[in-house]
Coordinates of C-alpha atoms in Angstrom, one line a residue:
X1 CA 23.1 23.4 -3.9
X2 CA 19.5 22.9 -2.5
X3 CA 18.0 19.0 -2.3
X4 CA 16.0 19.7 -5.4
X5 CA 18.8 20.6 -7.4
X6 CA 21.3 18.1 -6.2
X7 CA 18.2 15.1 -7.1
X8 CA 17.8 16.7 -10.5
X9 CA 21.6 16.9 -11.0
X10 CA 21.9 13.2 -9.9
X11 CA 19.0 11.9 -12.0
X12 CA 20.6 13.5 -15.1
X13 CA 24.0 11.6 -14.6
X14 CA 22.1 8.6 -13.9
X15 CA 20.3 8.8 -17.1
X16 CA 23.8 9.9 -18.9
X17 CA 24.9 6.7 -17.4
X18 CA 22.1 4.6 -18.7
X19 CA 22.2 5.6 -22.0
X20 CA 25.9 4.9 -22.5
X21 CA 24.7 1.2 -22.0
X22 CA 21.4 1.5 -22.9
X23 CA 20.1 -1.5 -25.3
X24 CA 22.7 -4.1 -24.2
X25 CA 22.3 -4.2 -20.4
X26 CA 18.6 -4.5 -19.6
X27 CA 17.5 -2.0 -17.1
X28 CA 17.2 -3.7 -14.3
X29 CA 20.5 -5.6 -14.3
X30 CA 21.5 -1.9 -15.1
X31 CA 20.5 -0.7 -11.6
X32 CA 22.5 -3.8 -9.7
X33 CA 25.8 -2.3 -11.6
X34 CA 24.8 1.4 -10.8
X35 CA 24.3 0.9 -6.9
X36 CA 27.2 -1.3 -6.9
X37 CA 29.7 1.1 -8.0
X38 CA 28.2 4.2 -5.7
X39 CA 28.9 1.9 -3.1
X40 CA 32.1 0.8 -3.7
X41 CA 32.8 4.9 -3.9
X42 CA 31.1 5.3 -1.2
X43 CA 33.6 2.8 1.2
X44 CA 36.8 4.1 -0.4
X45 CA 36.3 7.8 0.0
X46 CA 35.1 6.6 3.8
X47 CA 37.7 4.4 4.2
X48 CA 40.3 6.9 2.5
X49 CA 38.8 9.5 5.4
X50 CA 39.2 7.0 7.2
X51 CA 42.9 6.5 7.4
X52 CA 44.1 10.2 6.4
X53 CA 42.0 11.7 9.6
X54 CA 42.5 15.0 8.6
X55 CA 45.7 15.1 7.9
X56 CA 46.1 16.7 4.7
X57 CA 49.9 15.5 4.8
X58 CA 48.6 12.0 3.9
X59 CA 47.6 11.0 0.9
X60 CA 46.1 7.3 1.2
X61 CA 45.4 6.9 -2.3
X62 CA 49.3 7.5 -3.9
X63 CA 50.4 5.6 -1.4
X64 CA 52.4 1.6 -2.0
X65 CA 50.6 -1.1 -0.3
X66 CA 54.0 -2.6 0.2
X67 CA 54.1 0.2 3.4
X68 CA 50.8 -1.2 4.7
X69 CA 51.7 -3.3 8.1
X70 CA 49.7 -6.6 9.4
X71 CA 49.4 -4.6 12.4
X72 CA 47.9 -1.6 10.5
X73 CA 45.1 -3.6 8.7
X74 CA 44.4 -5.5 11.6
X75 CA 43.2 -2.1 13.5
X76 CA 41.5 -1.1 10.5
X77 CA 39.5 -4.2 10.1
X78 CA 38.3 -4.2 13.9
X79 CA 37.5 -0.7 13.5
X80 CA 35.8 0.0 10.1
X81 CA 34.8 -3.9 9.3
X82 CA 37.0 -4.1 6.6
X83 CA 40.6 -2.7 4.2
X84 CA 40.9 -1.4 1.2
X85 CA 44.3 -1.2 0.3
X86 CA 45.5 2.2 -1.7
X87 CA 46.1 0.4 -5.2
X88 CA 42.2 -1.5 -4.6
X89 CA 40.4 2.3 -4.2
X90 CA 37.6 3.4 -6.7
X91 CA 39.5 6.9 -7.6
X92 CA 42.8 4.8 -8.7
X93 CA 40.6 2.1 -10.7
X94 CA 38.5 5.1 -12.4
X95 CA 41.6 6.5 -13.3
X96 CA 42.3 4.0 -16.2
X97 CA 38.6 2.1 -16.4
X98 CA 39.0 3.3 -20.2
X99 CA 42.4 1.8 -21.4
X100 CA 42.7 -1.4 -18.6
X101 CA 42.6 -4.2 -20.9
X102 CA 41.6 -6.6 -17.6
X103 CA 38.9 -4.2 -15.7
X104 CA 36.4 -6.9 -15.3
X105 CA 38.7 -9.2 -13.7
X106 CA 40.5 -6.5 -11.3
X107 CA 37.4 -5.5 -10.0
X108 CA 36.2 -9.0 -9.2
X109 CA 39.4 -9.9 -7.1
X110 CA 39.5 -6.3 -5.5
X111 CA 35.7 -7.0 -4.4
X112 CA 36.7 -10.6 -3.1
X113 CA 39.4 -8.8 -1.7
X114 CA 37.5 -6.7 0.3
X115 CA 35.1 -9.1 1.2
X116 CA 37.8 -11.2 2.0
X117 CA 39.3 -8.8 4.5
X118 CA 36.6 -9.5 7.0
X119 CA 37.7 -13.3 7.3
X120 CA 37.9 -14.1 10.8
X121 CA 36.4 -11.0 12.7
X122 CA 33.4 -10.0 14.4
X123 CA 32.5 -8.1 11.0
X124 CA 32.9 -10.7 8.5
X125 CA 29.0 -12.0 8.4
X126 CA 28.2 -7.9 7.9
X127 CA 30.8 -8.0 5.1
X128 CA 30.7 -11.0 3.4
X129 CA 28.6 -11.1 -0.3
X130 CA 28.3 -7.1 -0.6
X131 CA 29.6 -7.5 -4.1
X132 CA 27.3 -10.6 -5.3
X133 CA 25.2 -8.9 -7.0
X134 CA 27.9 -6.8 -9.0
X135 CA 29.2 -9.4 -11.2
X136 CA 31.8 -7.8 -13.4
X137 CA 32.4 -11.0 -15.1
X138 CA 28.7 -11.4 -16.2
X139 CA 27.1 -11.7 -20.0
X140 CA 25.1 -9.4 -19.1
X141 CA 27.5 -6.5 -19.9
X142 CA 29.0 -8.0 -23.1
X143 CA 29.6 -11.5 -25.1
X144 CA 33.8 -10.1 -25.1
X145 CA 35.8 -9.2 -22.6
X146 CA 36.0 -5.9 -24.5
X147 CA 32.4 -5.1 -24.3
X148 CA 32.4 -6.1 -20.7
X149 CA 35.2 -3.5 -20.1
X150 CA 33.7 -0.7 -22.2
X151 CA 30.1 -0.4 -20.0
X152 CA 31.8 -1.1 -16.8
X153 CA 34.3 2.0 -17.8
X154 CA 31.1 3.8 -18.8
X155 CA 29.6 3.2 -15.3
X156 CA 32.3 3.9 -13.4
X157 CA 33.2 7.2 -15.0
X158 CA 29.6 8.2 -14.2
X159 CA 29.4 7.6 -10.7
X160 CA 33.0 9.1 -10.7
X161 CA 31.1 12.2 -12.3
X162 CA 28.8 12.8 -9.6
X163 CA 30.3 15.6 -7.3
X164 CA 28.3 16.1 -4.3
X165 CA 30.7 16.0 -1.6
X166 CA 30.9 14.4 1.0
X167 CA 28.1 11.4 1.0
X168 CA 27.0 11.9 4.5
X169 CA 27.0 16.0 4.2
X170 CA 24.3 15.9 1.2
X171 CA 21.0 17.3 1.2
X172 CA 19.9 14.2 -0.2
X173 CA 19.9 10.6 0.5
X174 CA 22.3 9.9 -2.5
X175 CA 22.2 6.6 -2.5
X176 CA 18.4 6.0 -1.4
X177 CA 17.9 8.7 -4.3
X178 CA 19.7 6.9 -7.4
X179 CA 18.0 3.6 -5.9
X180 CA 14.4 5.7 -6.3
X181 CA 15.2 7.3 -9.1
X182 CA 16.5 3.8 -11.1
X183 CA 13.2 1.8 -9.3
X184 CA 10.8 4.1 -10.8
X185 CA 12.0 4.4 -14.1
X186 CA 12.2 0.6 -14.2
X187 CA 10.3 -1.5 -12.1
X188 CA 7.0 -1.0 -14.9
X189 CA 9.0 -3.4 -16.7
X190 CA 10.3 -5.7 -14.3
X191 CA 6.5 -6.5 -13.4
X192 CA 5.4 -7.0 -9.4
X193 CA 9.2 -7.4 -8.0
X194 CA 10.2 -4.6 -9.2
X195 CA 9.0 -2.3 -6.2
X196 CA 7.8 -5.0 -4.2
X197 CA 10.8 -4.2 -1.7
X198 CA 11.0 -0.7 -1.9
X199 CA 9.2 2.1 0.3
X200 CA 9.8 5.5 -1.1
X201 CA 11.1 8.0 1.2
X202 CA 8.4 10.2 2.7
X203 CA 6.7 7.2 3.5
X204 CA 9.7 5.5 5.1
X205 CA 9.7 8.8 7.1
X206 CA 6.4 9.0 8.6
X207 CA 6.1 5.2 9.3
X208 CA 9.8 5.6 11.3
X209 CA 8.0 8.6 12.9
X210 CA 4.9 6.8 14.0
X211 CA 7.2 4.3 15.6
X212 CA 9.6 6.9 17.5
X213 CA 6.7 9.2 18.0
X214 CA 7.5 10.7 21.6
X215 CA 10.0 8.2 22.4
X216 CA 13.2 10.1 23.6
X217 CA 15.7 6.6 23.9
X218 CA 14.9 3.3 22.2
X219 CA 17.2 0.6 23.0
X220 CA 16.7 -0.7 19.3
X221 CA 14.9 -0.5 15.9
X222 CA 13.5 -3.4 14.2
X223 CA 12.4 -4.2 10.7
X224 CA 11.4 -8.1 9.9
X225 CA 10.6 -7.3 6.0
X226 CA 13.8 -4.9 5.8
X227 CA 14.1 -5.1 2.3
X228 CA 16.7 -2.1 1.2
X229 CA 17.1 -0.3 5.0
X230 CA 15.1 2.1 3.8
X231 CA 12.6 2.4 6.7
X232 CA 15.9 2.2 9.2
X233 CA 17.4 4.5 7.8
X234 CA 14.7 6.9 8.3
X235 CA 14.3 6.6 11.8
X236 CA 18.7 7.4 11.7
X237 CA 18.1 10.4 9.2
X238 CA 15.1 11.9 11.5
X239 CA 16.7 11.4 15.1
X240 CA 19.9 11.6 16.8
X241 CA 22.2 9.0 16.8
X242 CA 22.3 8.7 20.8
X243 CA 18.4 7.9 20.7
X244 CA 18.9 4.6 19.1
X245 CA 20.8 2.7 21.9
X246 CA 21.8 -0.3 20.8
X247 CA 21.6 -0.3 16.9
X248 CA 19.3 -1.7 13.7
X249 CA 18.3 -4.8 13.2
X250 CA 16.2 -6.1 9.8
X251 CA 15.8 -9.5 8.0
X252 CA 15.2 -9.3 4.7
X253 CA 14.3 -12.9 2.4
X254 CA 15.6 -12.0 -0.6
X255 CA 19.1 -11.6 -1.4
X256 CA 19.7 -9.3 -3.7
X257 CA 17.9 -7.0 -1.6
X258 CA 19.4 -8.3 1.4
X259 CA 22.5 -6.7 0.4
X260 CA 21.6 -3.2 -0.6
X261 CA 20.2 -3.1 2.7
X262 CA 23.7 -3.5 4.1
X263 CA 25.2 -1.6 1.9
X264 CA 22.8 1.5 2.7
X265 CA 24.2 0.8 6.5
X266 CA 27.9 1.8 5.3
X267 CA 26.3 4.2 3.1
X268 CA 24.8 5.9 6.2
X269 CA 27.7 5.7 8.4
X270 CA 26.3 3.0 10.6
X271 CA 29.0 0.9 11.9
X272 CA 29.4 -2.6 11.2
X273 CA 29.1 -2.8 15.0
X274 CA 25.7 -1.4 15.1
X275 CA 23.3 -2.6 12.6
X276 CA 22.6 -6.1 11.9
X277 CA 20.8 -7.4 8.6
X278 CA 19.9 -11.3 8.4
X279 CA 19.0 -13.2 5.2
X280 CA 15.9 -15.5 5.7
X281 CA 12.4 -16.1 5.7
X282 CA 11.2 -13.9 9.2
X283 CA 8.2 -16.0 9.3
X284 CA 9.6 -19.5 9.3
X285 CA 12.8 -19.2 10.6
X286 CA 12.9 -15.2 12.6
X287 CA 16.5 -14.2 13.6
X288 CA 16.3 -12.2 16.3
X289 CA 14.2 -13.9 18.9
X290 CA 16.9 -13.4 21.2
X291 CA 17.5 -9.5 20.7
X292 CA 13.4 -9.1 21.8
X293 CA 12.1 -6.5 23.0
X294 CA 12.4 -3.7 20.3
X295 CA 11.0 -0.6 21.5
X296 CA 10.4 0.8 17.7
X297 CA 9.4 -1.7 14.5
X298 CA 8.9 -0.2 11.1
X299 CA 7.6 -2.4 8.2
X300 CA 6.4 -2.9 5.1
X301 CA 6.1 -6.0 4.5
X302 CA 4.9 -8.3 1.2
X303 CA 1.6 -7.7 0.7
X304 CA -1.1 -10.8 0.2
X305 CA 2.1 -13.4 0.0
X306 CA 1.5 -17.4 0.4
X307 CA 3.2 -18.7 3.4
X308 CA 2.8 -22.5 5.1
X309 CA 0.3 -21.6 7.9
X310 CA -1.6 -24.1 9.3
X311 CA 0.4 -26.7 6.4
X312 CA 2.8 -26.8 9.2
X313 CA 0.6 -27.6 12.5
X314 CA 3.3 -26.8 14.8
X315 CA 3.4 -22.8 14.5
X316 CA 0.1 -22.3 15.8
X317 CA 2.1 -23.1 18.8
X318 CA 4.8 -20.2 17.9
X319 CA 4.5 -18.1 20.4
X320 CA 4.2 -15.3 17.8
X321 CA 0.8 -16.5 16.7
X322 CA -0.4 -18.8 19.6
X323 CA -2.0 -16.4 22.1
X324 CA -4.3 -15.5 19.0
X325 CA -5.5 -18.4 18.3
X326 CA -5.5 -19.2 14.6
X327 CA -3.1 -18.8 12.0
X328 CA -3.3 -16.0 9.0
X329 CA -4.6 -17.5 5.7
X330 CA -2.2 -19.7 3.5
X331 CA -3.0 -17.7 1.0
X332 CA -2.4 -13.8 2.8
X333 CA 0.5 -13.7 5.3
X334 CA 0.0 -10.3 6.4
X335 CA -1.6 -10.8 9.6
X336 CA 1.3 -13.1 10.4
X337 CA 3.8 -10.3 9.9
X338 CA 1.9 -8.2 12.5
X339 CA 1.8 -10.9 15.3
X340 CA 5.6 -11.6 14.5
X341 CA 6.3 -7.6 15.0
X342 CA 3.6 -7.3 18.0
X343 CA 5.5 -10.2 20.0
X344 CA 8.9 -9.0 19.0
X345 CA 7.3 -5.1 20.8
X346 CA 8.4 -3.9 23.8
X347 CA 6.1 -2.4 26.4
X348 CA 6.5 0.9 25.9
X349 CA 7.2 0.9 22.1
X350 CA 5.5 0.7 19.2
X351 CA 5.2 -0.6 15.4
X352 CA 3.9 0.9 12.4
X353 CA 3.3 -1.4 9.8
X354 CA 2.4 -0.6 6.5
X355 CA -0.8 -3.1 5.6
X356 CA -2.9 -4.1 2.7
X357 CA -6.5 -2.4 3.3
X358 CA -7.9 -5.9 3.0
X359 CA -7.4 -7.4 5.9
X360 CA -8.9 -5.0 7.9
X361 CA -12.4 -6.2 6.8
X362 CA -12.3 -9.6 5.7
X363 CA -13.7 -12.5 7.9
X364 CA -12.9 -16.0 8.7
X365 CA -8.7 -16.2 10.4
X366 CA -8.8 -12.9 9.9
X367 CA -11.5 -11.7 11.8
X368 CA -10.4 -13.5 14.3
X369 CA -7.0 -12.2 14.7
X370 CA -8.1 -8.7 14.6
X371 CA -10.7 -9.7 17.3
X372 CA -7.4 -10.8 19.5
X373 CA -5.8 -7.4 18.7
X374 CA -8.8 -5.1 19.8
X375 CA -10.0 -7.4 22.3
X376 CA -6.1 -6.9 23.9
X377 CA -6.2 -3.5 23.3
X378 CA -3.1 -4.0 20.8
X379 CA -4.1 -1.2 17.9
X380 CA -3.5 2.4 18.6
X381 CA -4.1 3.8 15.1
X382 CA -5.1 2.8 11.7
X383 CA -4.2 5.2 8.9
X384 CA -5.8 5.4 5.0
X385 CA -2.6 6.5 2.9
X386 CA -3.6 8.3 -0.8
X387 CA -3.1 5.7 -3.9
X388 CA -0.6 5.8 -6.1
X389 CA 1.6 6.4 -4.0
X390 CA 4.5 3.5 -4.4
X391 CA 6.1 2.5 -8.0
X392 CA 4.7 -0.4 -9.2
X393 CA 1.0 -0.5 -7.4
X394 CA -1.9 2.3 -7.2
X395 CA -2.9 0.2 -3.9
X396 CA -3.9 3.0 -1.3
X397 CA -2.0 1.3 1.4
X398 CA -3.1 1.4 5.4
X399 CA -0.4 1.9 8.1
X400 CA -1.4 0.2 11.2
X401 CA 0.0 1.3 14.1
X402 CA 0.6 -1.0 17.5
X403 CA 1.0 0.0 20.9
X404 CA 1.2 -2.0 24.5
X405 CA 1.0 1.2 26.8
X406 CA -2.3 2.8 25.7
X407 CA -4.2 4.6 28.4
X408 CA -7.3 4.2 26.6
X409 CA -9.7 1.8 25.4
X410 CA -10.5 3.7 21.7
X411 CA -8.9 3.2 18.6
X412 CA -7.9 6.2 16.0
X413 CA -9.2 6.1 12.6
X414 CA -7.6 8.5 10.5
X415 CA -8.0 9.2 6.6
X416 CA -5.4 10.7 4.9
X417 CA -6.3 9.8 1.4
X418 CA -7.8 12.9 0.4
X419 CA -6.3 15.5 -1.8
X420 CA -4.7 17.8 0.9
X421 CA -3.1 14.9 2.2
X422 CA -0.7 14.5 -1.0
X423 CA 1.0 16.4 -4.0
X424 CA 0.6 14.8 -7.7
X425 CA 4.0 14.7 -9.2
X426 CA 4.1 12.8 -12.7
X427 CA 2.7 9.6 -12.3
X428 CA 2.9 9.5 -8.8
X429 CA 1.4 10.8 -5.9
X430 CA 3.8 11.8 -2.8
X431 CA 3.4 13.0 0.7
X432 CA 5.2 16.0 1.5
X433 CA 7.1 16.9 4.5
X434 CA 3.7 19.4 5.7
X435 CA 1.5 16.2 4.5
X436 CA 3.4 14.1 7.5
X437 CA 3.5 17.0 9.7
X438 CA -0.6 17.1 9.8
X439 CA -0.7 13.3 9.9
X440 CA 1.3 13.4 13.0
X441 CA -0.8 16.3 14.3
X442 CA -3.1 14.5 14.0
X443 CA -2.0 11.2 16.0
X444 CA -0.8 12.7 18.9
X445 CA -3.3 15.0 20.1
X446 CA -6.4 12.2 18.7
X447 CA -8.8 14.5 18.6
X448 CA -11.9 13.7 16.1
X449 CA -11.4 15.8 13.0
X450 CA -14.5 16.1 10.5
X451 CA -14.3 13.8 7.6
X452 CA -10.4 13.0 8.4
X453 CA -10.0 11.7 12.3
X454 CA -12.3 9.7 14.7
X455 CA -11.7 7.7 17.9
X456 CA -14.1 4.5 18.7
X457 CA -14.8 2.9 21.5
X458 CA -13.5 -0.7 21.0
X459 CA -16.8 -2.1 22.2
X460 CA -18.1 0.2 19.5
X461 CA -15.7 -2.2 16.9
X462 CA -16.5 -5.6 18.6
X463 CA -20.1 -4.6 17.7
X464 CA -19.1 -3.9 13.9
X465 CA -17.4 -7.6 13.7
X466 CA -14.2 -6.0 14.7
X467 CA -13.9 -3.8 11.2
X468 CA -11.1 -2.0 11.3
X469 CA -11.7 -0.6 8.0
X470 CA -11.3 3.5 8.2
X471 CA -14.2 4.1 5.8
X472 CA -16.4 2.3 8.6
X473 CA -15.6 5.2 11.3
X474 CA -14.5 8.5 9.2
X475 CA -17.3 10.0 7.5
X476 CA -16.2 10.7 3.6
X477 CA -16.9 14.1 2.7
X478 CA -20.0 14.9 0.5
X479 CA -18.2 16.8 -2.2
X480 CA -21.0 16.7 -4.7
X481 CA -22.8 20.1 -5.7
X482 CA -25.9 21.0 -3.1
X483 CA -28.5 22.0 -5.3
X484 CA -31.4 24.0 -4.2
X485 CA -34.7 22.0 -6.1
X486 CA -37.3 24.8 -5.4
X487 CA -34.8 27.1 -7.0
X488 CA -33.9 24.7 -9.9
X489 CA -37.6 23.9 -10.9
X490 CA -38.0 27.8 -10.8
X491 CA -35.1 28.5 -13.0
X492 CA -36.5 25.5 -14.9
X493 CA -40.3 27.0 -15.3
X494 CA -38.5 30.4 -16.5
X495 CA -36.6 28.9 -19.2
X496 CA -39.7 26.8 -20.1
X497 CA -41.9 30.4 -20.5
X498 CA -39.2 32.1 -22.6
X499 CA -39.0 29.4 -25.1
X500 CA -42.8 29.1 -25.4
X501 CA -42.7 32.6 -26.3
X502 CA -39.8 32.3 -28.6
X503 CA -41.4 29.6 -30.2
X504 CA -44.9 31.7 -30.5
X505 CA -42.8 34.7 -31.9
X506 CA -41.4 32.8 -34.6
X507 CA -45.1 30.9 -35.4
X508 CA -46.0 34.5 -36.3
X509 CA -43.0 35.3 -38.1
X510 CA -43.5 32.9 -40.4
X511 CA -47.3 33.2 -40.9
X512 CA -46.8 36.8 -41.4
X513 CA -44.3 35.5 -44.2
X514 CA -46.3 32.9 -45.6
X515 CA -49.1 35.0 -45.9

């Protein structure tokens, strides 16, 4: 089954899904239950695999957990990061989801359960609150236990439906898929948050290969506005394993998202051992000063958002933002984000940052900063991304791309808004994998392309109050019709001629009838 098929296939059991609950679980809430229960699928088949290894004389899942030892679990747990015992799997619960009389209870205690499995080891921050957001117990699904029962049957038997395989042999990111597929068709009604958080694929893929771009080991790969892993993930989907030394960090603020993020890292097959998500506010309290330098940061982070700034007098002394200067506005925290990832850089790495065109042109803090970052020789590349091309927002987004280990004083200006840089699919527009391939063409061999690509001298910028605006360098393309005026006023007198003599054939027409 090709990639387009098994998307199409997948969105049409989603929607099944959705309309056996439709109109009394609001969409959005119905996307929480949806991801939930692919996830918990996802860790028992894994975990099933797991234990079985191979051996098709073992059959986890009809097993007693009366045969499972202390000393059994306790490998499993240091191993995978958590147990699942056989009577606890998704295949056994799905079995009878549509005649258990107490299926909203069993699955809470089997997700505390597994939560609870962690208690105690290295793993158990990575495991604990997976479930939060899959509240079997919630109004949302039903006033009666009955109703509750009868959706969460419906959901489960859907995702129990979907027959793919294995999740990590797909052709498709299953679970990035049914997250892109559920965002789209609902985040026009859940207003601004609804895609705030999520970056759709092909543009998680190009930023992760901006940031890897030539590197053939990174120790690690950082994201400080992680929101669902998707930009991580990338860089794991697009490279081998072995490249990425050390593992994937993100922090994420908000907690709903801060937990499909880890879920997408079991999803994936990351280990609990190697990827490590934080909950908190990156620019107030950052959790991974300590793990510094990252050789390849990907972001996108909230565009435009309030933040303390200089309300707090002591961070202009962060070391993030001090060697700047000045602070980013109150009111637009997105320059903060890029200090925060250029101090978190290593020497040789870089970040690609996706950025809100605005503050590449506007003065006062601003200005400033971006005077610090061409002055230092900080920005290798900024990019113009088409519009409309995230759910939720027709913003024509910029990627900005950092670098400590230029061997030139120029900075690359490259416009990829225009039409060959994107396909129009519905209501969307989306960059396909020979869109990236010319973008990245393009930044590595930076070369001035007409109308698309120029390098400037950053005295050239200084001189141009340090606009960093891509309109300012790239000449736009003149697609208006040339028209010749020596040839239109000819064309113009000819037409003139024949209707004067149209006009004097019918005067005599009509005298020669009148008289």
């Amino acid at each position: 089954m090709t990639s387009i098929e098994q998307r199409k296939k997948l969105q049409n059991e989603i929607w099944k899904i959705a309309n056996e609950v439709r109109g009394s679980v609001d969409g959005w809430d119905f996307k929480q239950f949806v991801l939930g229960t692919l996830f918990y699928r996802f860790i028992s088949e894994n975990f099933t695999n797991y234990v079985e290894a191979g051996d098709d004389s073992i059959d986890y899942a009809s097993l007693s957990d009366d045969i499972i030892t202390p000393e059994l679990k306790d490998d499993a747990v240091k191993t995978k990061g958590y147990f699942i015992y056989p009577s606890q799997l998704f295949m056994k619960i799905a079995k009878t989801a549509n005649t258990n009389p107490n299926l909203n209870t069993d699955l809470r205690a089997i997700f505390d359960a597994i939560e609870n499995s962690a208690n105690g080891y290295p793993s158990e921050g990575d495991i604990k609150g997976l479930f939060a957001d899959f509240d079997t117990t919630s109004r949302r699904l039903g006033n009666t236990v009955e109703e509750k029962n009868s959706r969460l049957a419906a959901v489960i038997k859907g995702v129990e439906s979907l027959d793919f395989g294995s999740f990590e042999n797909n052709q498709i990111d299953l679970f990035g898929d049914a997250y892109e597929f559920l965002i789209s068709n609902y985040a026009a009604n859940a207003g601004k948050s609804g895609g705030e958080f999520f970056t759709p694929q092909n543009v998680s893929k190009l930023i992760a290969r901006l940031a890897m771009h030539k590197q053939t080991t990174v120790n690690k790969i950082y994201d400080p506005a992680a929101g669902s892993g998707s930009l991580l993930l990338q860089a794991k989907k697009h490279f081998d394993n072995h490249i990425i030394e050390e593992g994937f960090y993100g922090q994420e603020i908000n907690h709903t998202t801060y937990n499909l993020a880890r879920m997408n890292m079991f999803l994936h097959n990351i280990n609990y051992d190697k990827f490590h998500i934080a909950l908190g506010n990156t620019l107030l309290d950052p959790k991974f000063g300590d793990e510094r330098p990252f050789d390849a940061i990907v972001s996108n982070p909230p565009y435009s958002i309030r933040w303390k700034g200089t309300d707090d007098p002591t961070l202009i002394n962060d070391e993030r933002f001090a060697p700047a200067g000045v602070l980013a506005p109150k009111s637009k925290a997105d320059f903060a984000f890029v200090l925060h990832s250029l101090n978190y850089l290593s020497s040789k790495g870089r970040a690609a940052i996706v950025c809100f065109p605005g503050i590449f042109y506007r003065g006062g803090a601003e200005k400033k900063i971006r005077k610090y970052l061409v002055d230092n020789n900080f920005v290798e590349t900024v990019i113009a991304l088409p519009p409309n091309l995230f759910y939720g927002t027709s913003i024509a987004v910029n990627i900005l791309v950092l670098s400590k280990h230029k061997s030139d004083t120029k900075t690359q200006f490259i416009d990829a808004s225009g039409e060959e840089f994107y396909t129009k699919v519905t209501n969307n527009n989306v960059l396909e994998d020979h869109h990236i391939a010319r973008v990245m063409e393009i930044f590595d061999n930076k070369e001035d392309v007409k109308y698309i690509a120029k390098s400037i001298d950053n005295r050239e910028i200084a001189e141009n109050d340090y606009n960093l605006s891509v309109s300012s360098y790239v000449e736009i393309k003149d697609t208006r019709e040339k028209i010749d005026i020596k040839e239109l006023n000819a064309a113009i007198a000819t037409t003139v001629e024949k209707i004067n003599s149209l006009r004097a054939d019918i005067d005599a027409i009509i005298e020669e009838l009148e008289g």
